[in-house]
XYZ file of N, CA, C and O in Angstrom:
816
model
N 92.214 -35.294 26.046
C 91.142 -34.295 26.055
C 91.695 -32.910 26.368
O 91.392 -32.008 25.587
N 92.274 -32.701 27.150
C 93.002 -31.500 27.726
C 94.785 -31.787 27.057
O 95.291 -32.897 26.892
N 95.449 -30.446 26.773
C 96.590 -30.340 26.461
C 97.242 -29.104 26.805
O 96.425 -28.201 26.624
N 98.166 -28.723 27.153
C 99.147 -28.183 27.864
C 99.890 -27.224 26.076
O 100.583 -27.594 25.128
N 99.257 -26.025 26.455
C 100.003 -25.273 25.311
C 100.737 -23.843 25.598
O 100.461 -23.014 26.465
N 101.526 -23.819 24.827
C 102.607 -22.374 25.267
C 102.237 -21.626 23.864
O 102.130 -21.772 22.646
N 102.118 -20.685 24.991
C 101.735 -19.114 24.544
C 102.325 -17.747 24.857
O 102.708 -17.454 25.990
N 102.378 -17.032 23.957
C 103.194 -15.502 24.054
C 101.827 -14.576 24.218
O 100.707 -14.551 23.708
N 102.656 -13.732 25.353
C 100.978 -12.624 25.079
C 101.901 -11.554 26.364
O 102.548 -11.883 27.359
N 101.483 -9.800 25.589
C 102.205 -8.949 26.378
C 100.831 -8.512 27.340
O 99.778 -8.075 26.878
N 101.108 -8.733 28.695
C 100.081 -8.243 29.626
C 100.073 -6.843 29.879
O 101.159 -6.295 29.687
N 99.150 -6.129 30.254
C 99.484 -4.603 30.563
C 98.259 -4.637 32.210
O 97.064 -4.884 32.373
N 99.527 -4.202 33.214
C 99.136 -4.114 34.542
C 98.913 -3.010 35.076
O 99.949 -2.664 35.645
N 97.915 -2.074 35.236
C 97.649 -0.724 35.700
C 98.434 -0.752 36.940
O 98.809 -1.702 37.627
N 98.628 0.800 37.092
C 99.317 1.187 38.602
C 98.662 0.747 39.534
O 99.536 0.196 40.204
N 97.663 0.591 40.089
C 97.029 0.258 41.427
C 97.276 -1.329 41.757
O 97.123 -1.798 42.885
N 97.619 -1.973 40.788
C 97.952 -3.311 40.918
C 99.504 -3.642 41.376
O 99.842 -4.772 41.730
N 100.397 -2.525 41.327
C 101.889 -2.274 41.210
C 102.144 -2.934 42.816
O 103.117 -3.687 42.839
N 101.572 -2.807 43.891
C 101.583 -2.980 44.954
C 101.386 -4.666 45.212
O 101.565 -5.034 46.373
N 101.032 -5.700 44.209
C 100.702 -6.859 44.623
C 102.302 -7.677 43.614
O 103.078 -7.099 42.852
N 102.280 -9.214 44.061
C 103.133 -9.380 43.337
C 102.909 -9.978 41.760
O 101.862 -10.539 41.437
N 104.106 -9.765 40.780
C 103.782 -9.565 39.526
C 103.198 -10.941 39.111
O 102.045 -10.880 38.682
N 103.720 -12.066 39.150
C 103.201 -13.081 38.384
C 101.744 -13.143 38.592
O 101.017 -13.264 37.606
N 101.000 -13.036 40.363
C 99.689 -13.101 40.824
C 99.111 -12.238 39.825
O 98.199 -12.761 39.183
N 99.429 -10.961 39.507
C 98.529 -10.030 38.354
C 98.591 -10.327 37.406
O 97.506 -10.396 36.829
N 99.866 -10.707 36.580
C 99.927 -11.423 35.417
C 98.644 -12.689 35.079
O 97.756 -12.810 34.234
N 99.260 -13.709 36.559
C 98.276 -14.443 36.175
C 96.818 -14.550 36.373
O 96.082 -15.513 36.158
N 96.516 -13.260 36.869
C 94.772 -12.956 37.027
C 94.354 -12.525 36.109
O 93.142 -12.701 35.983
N 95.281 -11.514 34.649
C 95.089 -10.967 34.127
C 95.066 -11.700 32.952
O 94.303 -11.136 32.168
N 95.715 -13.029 32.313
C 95.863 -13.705 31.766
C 94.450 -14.704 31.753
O 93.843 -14.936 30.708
N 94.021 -15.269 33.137
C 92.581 -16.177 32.753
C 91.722 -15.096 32.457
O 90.989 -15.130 31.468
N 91.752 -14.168 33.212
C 90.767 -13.044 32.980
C 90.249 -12.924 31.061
O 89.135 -12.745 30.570
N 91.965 -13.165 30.225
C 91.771 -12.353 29.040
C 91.105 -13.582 28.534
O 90.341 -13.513 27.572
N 91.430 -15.019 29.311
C 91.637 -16.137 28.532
C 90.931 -17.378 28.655
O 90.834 -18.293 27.837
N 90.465 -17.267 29.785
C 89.746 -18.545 30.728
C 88.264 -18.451 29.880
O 87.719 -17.395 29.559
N 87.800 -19.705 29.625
C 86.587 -20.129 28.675
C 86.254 -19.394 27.763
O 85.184 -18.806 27.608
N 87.656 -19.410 26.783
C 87.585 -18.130 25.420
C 88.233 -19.678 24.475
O 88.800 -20.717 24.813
N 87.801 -19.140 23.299
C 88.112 -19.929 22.284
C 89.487 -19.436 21.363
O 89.446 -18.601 20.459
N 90.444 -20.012 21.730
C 91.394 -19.801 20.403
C 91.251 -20.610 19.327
O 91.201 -21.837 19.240
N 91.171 -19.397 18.192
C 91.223 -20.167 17.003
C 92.167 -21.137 16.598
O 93.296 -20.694 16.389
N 91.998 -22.294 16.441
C 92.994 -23.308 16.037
C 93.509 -23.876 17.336
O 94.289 -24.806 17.132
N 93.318 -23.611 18.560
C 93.980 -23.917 19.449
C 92.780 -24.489 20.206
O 93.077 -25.682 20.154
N 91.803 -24.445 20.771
C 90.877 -24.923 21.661
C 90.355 -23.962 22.410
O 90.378 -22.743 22.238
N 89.762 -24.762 23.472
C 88.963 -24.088 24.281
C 89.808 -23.766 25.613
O 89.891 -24.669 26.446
N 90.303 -22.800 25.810
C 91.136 -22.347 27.294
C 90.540 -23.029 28.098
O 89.619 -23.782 27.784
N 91.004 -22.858 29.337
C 90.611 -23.893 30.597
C 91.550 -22.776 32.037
O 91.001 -22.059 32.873
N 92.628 -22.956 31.899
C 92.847 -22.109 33.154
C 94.328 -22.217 32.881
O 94.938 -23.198 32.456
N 94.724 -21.203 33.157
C 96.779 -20.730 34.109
C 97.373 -22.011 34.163
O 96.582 -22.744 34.758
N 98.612 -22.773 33.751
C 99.251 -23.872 33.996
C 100.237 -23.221 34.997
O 100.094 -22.994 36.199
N 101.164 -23.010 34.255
C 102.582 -21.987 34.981
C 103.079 -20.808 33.838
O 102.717 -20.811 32.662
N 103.872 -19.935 34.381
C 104.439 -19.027 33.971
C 105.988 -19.286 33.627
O 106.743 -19.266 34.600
N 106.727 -19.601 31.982
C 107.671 -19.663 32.098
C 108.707 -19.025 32.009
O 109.828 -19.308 32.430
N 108.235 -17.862 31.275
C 109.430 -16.980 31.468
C 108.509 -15.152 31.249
O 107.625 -14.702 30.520
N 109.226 -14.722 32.157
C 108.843 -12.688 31.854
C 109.931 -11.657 31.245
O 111.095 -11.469 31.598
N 109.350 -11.191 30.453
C 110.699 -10.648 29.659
C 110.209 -9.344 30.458
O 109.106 -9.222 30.990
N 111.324 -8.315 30.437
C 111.428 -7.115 30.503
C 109.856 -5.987 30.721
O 109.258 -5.582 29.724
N 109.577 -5.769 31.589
C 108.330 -4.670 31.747
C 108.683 -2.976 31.312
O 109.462 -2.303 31.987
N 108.182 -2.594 30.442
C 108.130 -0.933 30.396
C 106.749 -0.228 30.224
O 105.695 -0.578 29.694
N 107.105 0.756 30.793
C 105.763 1.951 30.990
C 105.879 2.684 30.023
O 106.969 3.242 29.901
N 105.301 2.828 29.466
C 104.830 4.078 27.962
C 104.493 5.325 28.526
O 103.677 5.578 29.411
N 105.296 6.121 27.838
C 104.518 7.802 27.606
C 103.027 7.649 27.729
O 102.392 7.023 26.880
N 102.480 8.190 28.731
C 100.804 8.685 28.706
C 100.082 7.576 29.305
O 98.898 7.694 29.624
N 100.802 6.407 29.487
C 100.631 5.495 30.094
C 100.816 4.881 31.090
O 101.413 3.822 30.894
N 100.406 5.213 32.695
C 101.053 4.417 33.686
C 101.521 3.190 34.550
O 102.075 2.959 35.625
N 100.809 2.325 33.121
C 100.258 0.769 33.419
C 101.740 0.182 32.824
O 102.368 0.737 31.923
N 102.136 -0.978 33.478
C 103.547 -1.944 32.996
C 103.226 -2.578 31.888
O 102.009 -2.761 31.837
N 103.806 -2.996 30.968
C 103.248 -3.690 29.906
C 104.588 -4.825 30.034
O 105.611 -4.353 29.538
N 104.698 -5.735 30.406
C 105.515 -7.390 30.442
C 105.021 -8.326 29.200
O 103.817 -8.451 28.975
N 105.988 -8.963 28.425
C 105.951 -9.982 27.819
C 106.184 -11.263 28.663
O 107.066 -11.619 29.444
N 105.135 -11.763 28.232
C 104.814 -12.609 29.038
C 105.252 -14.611 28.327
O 104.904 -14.652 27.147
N 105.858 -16.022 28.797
C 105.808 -17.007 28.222
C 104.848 -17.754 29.071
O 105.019 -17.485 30.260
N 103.921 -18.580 28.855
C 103.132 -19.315 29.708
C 102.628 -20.803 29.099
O 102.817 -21.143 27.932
N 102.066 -21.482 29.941
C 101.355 -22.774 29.403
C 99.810 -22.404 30.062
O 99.447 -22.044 31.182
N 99.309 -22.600 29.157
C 97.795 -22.955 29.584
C 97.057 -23.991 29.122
O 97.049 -24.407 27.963
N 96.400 -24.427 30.096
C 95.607 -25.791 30.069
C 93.880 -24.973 28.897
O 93.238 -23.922 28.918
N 93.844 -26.603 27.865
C 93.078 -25.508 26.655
C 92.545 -27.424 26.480
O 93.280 -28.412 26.449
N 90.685 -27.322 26.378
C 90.313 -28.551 25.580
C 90.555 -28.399 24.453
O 90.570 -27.244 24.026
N 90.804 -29.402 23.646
C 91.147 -29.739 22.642
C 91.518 -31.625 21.888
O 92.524 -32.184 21.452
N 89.880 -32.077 22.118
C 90.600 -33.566 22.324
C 90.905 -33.853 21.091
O 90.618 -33.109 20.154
N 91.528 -34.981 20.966
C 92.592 -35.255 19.203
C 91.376 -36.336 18.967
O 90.599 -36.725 19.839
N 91.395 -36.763 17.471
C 90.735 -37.277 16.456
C 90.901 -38.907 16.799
O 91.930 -39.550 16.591
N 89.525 -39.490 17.432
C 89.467 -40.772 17.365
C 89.637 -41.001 19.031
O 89.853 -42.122 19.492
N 89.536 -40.033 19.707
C 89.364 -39.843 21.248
C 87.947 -40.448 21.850
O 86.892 -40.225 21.255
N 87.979 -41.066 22.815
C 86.843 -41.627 22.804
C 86.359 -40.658 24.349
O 87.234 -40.488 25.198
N 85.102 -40.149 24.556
C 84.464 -39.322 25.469
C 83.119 -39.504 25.631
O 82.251 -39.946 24.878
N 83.097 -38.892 27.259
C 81.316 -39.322 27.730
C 80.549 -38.339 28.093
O 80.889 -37.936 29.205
N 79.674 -37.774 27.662
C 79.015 -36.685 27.673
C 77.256 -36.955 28.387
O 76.621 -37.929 28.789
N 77.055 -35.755 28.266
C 75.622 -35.929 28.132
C 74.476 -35.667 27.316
O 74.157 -34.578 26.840
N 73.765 -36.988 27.171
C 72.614 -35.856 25.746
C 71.982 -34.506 26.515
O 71.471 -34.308 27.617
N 72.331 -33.583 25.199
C 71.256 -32.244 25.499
C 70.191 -32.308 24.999
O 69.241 -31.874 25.651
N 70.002 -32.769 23.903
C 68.817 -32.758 23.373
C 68.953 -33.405 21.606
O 69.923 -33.808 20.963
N 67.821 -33.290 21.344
C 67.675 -34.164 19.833
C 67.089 -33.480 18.890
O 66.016 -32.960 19.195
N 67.744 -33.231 17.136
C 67.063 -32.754 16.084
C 66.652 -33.242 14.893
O 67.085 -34.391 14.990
N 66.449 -33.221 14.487
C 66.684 -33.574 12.502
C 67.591 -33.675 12.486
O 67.987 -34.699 11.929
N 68.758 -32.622 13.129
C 69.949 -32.471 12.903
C 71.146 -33.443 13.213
O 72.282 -33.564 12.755
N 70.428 -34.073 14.162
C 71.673 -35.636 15.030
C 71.344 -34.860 16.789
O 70.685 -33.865 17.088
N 72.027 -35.708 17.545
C 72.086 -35.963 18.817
C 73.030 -34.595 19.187
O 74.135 -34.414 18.674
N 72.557 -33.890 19.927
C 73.435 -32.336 20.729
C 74.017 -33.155 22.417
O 73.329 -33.549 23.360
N 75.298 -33.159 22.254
C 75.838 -33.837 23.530
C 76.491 -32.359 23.970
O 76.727 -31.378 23.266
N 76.704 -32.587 25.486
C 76.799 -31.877 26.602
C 78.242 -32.400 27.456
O 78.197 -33.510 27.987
N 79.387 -31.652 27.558
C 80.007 -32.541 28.741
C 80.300 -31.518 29.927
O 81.246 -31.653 30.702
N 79.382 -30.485 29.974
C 78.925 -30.169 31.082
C 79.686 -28.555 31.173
O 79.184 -27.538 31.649
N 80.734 -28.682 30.692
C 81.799 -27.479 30.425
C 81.596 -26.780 28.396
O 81.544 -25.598 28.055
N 81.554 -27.583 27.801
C 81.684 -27.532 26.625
C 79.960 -28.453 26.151
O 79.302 -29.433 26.500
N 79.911 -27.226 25.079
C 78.343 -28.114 24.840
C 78.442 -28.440 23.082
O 78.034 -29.479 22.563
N 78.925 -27.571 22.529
C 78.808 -27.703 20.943
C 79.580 -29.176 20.350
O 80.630 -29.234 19.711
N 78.800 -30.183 20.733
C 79.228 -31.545 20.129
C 77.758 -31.945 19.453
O 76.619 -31.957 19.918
N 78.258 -32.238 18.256
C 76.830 -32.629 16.821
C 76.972 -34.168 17.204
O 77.593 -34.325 18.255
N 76.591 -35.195 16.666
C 76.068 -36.741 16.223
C 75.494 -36.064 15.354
O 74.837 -35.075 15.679
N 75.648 -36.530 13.826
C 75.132 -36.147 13.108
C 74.127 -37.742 12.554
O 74.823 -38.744 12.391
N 73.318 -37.820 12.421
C 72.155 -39.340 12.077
C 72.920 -39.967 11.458
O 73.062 -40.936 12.203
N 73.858 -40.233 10.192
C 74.649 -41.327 9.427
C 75.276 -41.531 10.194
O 75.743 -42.605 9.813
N 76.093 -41.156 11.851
C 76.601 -41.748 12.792
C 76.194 -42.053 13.906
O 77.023 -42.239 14.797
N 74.690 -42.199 14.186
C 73.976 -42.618 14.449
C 74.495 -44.649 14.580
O 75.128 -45.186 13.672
N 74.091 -45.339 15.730
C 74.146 -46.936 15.549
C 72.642 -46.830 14.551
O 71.750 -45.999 14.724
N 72.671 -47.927 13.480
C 72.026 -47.999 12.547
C 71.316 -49.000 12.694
O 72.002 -49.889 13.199
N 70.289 -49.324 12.514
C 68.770 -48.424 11.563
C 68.504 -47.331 13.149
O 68.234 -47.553 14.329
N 68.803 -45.984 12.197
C 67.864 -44.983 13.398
C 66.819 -44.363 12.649
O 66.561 -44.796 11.526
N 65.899 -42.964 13.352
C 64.915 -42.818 13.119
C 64.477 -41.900 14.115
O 64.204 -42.201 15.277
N 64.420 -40.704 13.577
C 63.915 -39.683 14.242
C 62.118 -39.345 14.735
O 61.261 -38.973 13.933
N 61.893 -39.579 16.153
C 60.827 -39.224 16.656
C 60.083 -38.100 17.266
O 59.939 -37.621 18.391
N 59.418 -37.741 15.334
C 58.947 -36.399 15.630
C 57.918 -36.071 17.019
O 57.663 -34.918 17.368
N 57.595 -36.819 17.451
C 56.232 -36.261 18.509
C 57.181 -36.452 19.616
O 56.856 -35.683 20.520
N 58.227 -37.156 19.937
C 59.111 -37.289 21.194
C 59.967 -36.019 21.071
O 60.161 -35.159 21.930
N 60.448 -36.092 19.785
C 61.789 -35.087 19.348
C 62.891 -35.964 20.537
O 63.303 -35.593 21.636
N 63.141 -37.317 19.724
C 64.215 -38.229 19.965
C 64.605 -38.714 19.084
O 63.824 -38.834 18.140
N 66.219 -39.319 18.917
C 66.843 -40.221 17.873
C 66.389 -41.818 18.811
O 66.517 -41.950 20.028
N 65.930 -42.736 17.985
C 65.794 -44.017 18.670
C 66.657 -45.009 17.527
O 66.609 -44.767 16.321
N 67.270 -45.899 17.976
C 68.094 -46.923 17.700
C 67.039 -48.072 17.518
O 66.418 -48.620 18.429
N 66.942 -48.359 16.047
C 66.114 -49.703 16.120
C 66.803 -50.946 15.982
O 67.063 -51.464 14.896
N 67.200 -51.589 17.516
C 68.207 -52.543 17.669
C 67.170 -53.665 17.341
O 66.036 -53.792 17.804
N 67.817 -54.439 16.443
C 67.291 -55.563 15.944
C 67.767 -57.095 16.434
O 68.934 -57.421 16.216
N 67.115 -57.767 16.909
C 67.045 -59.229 17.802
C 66.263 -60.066 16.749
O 65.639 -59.836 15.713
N 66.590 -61.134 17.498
C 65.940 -62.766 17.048
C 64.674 -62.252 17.090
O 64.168 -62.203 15.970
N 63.866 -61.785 18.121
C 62.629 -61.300 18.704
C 61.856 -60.143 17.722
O 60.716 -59.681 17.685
N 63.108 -59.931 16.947
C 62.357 -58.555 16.151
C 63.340 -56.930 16.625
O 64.304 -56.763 17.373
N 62.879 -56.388 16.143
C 63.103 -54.772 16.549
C 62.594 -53.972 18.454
O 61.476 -53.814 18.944
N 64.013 -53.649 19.043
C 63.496 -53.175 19.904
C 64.130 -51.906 19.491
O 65.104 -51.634 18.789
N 63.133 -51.118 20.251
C 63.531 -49.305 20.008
C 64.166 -48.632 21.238
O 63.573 -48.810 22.302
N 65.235 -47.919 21.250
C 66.157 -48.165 22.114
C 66.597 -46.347 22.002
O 67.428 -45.963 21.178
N 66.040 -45.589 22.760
C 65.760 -44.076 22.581
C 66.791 -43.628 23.233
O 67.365 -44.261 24.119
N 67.082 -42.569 22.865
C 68.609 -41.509 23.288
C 68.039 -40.024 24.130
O 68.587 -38.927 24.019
N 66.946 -40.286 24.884
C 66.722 -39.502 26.101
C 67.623 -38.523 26.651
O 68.768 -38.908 26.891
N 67.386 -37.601 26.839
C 68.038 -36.212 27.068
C 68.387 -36.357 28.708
O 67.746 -36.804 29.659
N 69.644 -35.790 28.574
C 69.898 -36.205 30.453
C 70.842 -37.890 30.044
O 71.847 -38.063 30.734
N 70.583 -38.776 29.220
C 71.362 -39.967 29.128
C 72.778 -39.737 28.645
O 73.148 -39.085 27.669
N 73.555 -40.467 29.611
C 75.104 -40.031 29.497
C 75.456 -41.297 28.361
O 74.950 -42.399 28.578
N 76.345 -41.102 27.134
C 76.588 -41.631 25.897
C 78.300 -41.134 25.752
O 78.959 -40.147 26.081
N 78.563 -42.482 25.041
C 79.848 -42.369 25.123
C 80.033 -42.653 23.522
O 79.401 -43.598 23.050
N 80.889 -41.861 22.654
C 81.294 -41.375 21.574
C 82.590 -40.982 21.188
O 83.492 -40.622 21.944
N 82.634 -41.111 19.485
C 84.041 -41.023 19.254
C 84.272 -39.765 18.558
O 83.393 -39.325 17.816
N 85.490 -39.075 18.744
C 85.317 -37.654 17.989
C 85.928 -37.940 17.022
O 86.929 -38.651 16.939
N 85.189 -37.236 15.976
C 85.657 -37.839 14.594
C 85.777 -36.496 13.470
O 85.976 -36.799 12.294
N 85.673 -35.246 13.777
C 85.874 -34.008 13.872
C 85.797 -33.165 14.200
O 84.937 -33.002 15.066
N 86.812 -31.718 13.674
C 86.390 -30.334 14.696
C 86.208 -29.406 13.420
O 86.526 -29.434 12.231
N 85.510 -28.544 14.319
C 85.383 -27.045 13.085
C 85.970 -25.819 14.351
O 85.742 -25.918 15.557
N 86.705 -24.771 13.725
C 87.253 -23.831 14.221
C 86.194 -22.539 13.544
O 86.984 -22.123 12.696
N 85.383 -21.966 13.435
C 85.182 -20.559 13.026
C 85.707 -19.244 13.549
O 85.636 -19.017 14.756
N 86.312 -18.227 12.587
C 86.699 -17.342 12.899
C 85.596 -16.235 13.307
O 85.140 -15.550 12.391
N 85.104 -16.002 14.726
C 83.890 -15.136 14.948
C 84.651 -13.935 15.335
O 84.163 -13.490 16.374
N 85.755 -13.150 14.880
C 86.250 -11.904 15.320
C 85.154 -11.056 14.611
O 84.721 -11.356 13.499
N 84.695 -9.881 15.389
C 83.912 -9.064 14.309
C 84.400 -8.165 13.228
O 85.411 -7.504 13.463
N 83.871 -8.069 12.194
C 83.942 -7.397 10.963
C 82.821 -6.458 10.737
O 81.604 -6.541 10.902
N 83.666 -5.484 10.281
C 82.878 -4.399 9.490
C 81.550 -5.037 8.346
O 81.659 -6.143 7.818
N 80.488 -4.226 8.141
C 79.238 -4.760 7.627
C 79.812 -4.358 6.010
O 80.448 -3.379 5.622
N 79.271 -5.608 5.246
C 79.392 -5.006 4.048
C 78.526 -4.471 3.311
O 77.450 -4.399 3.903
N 78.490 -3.935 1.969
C 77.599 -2.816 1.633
C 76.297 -3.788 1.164
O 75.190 -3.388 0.804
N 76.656 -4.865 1.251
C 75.177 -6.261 0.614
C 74.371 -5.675 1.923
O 73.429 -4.887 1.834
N 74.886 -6.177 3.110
C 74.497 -6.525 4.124
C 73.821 -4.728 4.995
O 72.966 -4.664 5.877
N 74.384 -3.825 4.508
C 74.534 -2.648 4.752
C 72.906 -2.838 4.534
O 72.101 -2.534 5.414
N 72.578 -3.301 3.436
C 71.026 -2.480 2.324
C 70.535 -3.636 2.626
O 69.819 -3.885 1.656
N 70.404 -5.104 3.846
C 69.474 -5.455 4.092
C 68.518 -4.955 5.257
O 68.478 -3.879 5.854
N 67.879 -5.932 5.353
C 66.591 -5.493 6.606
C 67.318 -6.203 7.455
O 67.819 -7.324 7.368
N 67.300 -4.686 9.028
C 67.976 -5.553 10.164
C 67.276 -7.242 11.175
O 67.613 -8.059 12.032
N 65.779 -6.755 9.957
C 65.315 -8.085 11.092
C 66.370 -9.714 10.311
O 66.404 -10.776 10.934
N 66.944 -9.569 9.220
C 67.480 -10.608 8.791
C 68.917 -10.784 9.297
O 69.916 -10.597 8.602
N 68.911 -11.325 11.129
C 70.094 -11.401 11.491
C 71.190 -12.451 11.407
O 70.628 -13.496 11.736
N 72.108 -12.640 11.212
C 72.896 -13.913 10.630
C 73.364 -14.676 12.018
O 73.901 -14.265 13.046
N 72.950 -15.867 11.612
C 72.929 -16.973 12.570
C 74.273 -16.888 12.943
O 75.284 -16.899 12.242
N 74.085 -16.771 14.570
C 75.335 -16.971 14.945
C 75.957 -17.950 15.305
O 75.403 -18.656 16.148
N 77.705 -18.468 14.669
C 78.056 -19.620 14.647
C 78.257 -20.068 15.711
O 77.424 -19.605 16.490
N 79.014 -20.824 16.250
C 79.648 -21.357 17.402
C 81.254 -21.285 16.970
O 81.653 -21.815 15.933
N 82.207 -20.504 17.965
C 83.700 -20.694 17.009
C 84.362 -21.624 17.272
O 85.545 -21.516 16.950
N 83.789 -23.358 18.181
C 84.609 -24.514 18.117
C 83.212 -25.275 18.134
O 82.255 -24.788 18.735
N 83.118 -26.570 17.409
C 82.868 -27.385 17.608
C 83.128 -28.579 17.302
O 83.675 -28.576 16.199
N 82.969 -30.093 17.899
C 83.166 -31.180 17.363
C 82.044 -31.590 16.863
O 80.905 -31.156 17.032
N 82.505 -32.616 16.120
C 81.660 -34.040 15.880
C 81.684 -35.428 15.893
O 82.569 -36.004 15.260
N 81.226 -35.774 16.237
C 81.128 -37.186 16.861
C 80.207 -38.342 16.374
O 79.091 -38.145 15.895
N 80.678 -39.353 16.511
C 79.752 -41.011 15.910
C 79.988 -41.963 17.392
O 80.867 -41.812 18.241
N 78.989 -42.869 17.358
C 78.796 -43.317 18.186
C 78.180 -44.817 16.908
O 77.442 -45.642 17.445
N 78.381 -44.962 15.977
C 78.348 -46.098 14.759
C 79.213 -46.859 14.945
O 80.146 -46.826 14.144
N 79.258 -47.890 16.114
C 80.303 -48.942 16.053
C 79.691 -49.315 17.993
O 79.276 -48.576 18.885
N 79.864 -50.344 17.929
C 79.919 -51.510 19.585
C 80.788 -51.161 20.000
O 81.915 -50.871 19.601
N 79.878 -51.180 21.574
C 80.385 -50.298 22.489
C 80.048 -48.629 22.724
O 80.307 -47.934 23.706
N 79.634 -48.403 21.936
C 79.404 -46.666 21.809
C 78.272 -46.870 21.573
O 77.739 -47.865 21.082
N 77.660 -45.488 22.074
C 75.901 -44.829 22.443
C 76.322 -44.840 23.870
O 77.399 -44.828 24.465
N 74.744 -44.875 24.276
C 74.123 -44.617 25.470
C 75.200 -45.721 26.800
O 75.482 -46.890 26.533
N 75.541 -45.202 27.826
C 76.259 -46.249 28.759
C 74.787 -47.540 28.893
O 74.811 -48.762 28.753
N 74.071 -46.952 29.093
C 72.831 -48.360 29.619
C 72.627 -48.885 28.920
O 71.765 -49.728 29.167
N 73.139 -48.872 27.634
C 72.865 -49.893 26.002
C 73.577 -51.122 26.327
O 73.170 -52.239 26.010
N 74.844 -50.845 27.084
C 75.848 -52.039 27.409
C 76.575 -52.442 28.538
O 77.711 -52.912 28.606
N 75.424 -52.089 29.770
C 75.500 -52.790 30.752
C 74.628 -53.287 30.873
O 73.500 -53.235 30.383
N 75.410 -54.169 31.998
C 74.605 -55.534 31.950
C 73.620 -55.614 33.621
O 74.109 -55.485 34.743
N 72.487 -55.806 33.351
C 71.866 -55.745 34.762
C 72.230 -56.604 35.291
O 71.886 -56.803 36.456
C-alpha cells in the first residue's frame, strides 16, 4: 500500500530560516511542498522518509534565500494491482460503491464488480447483494459506515495542473463549470469470496 520513493527537488530556504539547522528546513519545507499532494504517476505523498544526499546551496543575485538540491525518499500511497484493502463505505450511486480509507477517499466499485446478482436501491440509495440460498434470496445491503474489504483492480492518474482557457471555452457561459476531476483514483471489485462487507463472512 505504501512505497518508499526517491525524489530530486531544489528547495529554496529564506534568510530568517538560516539560523535553524538545514536538513530540519529542508525537511519542513519539503512536506510543506509535498505532504497530501498528488504526484502524477507517482501517488499520493504521505510524509519525509530520510534525506539522502544535499548537493551544493547557492544564493542568487536579488535573492537572499539558499536554494540546495536536494535527494530524498518519501513515503507516497500507491497500492500495486491486485492488492487486497479495507476501507470504509462512503456512500452509494448508480455509479458503484464510494469507499473511504479514511486518508484517501477516491476509490469507485463500479456495479459489474459488484458480488452478483446486485441491485441498486433507489429509495435507500444502497447497492444490496442478492445472496441466494436453498431458502431463496436474502438481501444483504452495503450500508455506509460498513467496513468492506476489496481488490484494487485499477488506477487513473489525471493531470489537474492548470491551463490557460481556450477560445471554445473563452465564449462559453461561466455558469457551465467543468467538473472537477479527482487527480488519483482507484478502482476496485469486491466480485469473488471472501470480499465485500467484513460481516458478510464472519461467523457469529
Amino acid at each position: 500500500m505504501f512505497v518508499l520513493v526517491e525524489m530530486v527537488d531544489t528547495v529554496r530556504i529564506p534568510p530568517w530560516q538560516f539560523e535553524r539547522k538545514l536538513n530540519d528546513s529542508i525537511a519542513e519545507e519539503l512536506n510543506k511542498k509535498l505532504a497530501n499532494k498528488v504526484v502524477y504517476n507517482v501517488g499520493l505523498c504521505i510524509c519525509l522518509f530520510d534525506i539522502t544526499k544535499l548537493e551544493d546551496a547557492y544564493v542568487f543575485p536579488g535573492d537572499g534565500a539558499s536554494h540546495t538540491k536536494v535527494h530524498f525518499r518519501y513515503v507516497v500511497f500507491h497500492p500495486f494491482l491486485d492488492e487486497i484493502l479495507i476501507g470504509k463505505i462512503k456512500g452509494c450511486s448508480p455509479e458503484g460503491v464510494h469507499v473511504s480509507l479514511g486518508f484517501f477517499d477516491d476509490i469507485l466499485i463500479p456495479p459489474e464488480s459488484l458480488q452478483q446478482p446486485a441491485k441498486f436501491d433507489e429509495a435507500e440509495q444502497v447497492w444490496v447483494w442478492e445472496y441466494e440460498t436453498e431458502e431463496g434470496a436474502h438481501d444483504l445491503y452495503m450500508d455506509t459506515g460498513e467496513e468492506i474489504r476489496f481488490r484494487v483492480v485499477d488506477e487513473s492518474f489525471v493531470d489537474t495542473s492548470p491551463t490557460g482557457p481556450s477560445s471554445a471555452e473563452a465564449t462559453s457561459s461561466s455558469e457551465e463549470l467543468p467538473k472537477k476531476e479527482a487527480p488519483y483514483t482507484l478502482v476496485g471489485s469486491i466480485s469473488e469470496p471472501g470480499l465485500g462487507l467484513l460481516s458478510w463472512w464472519t461467523s457469529n
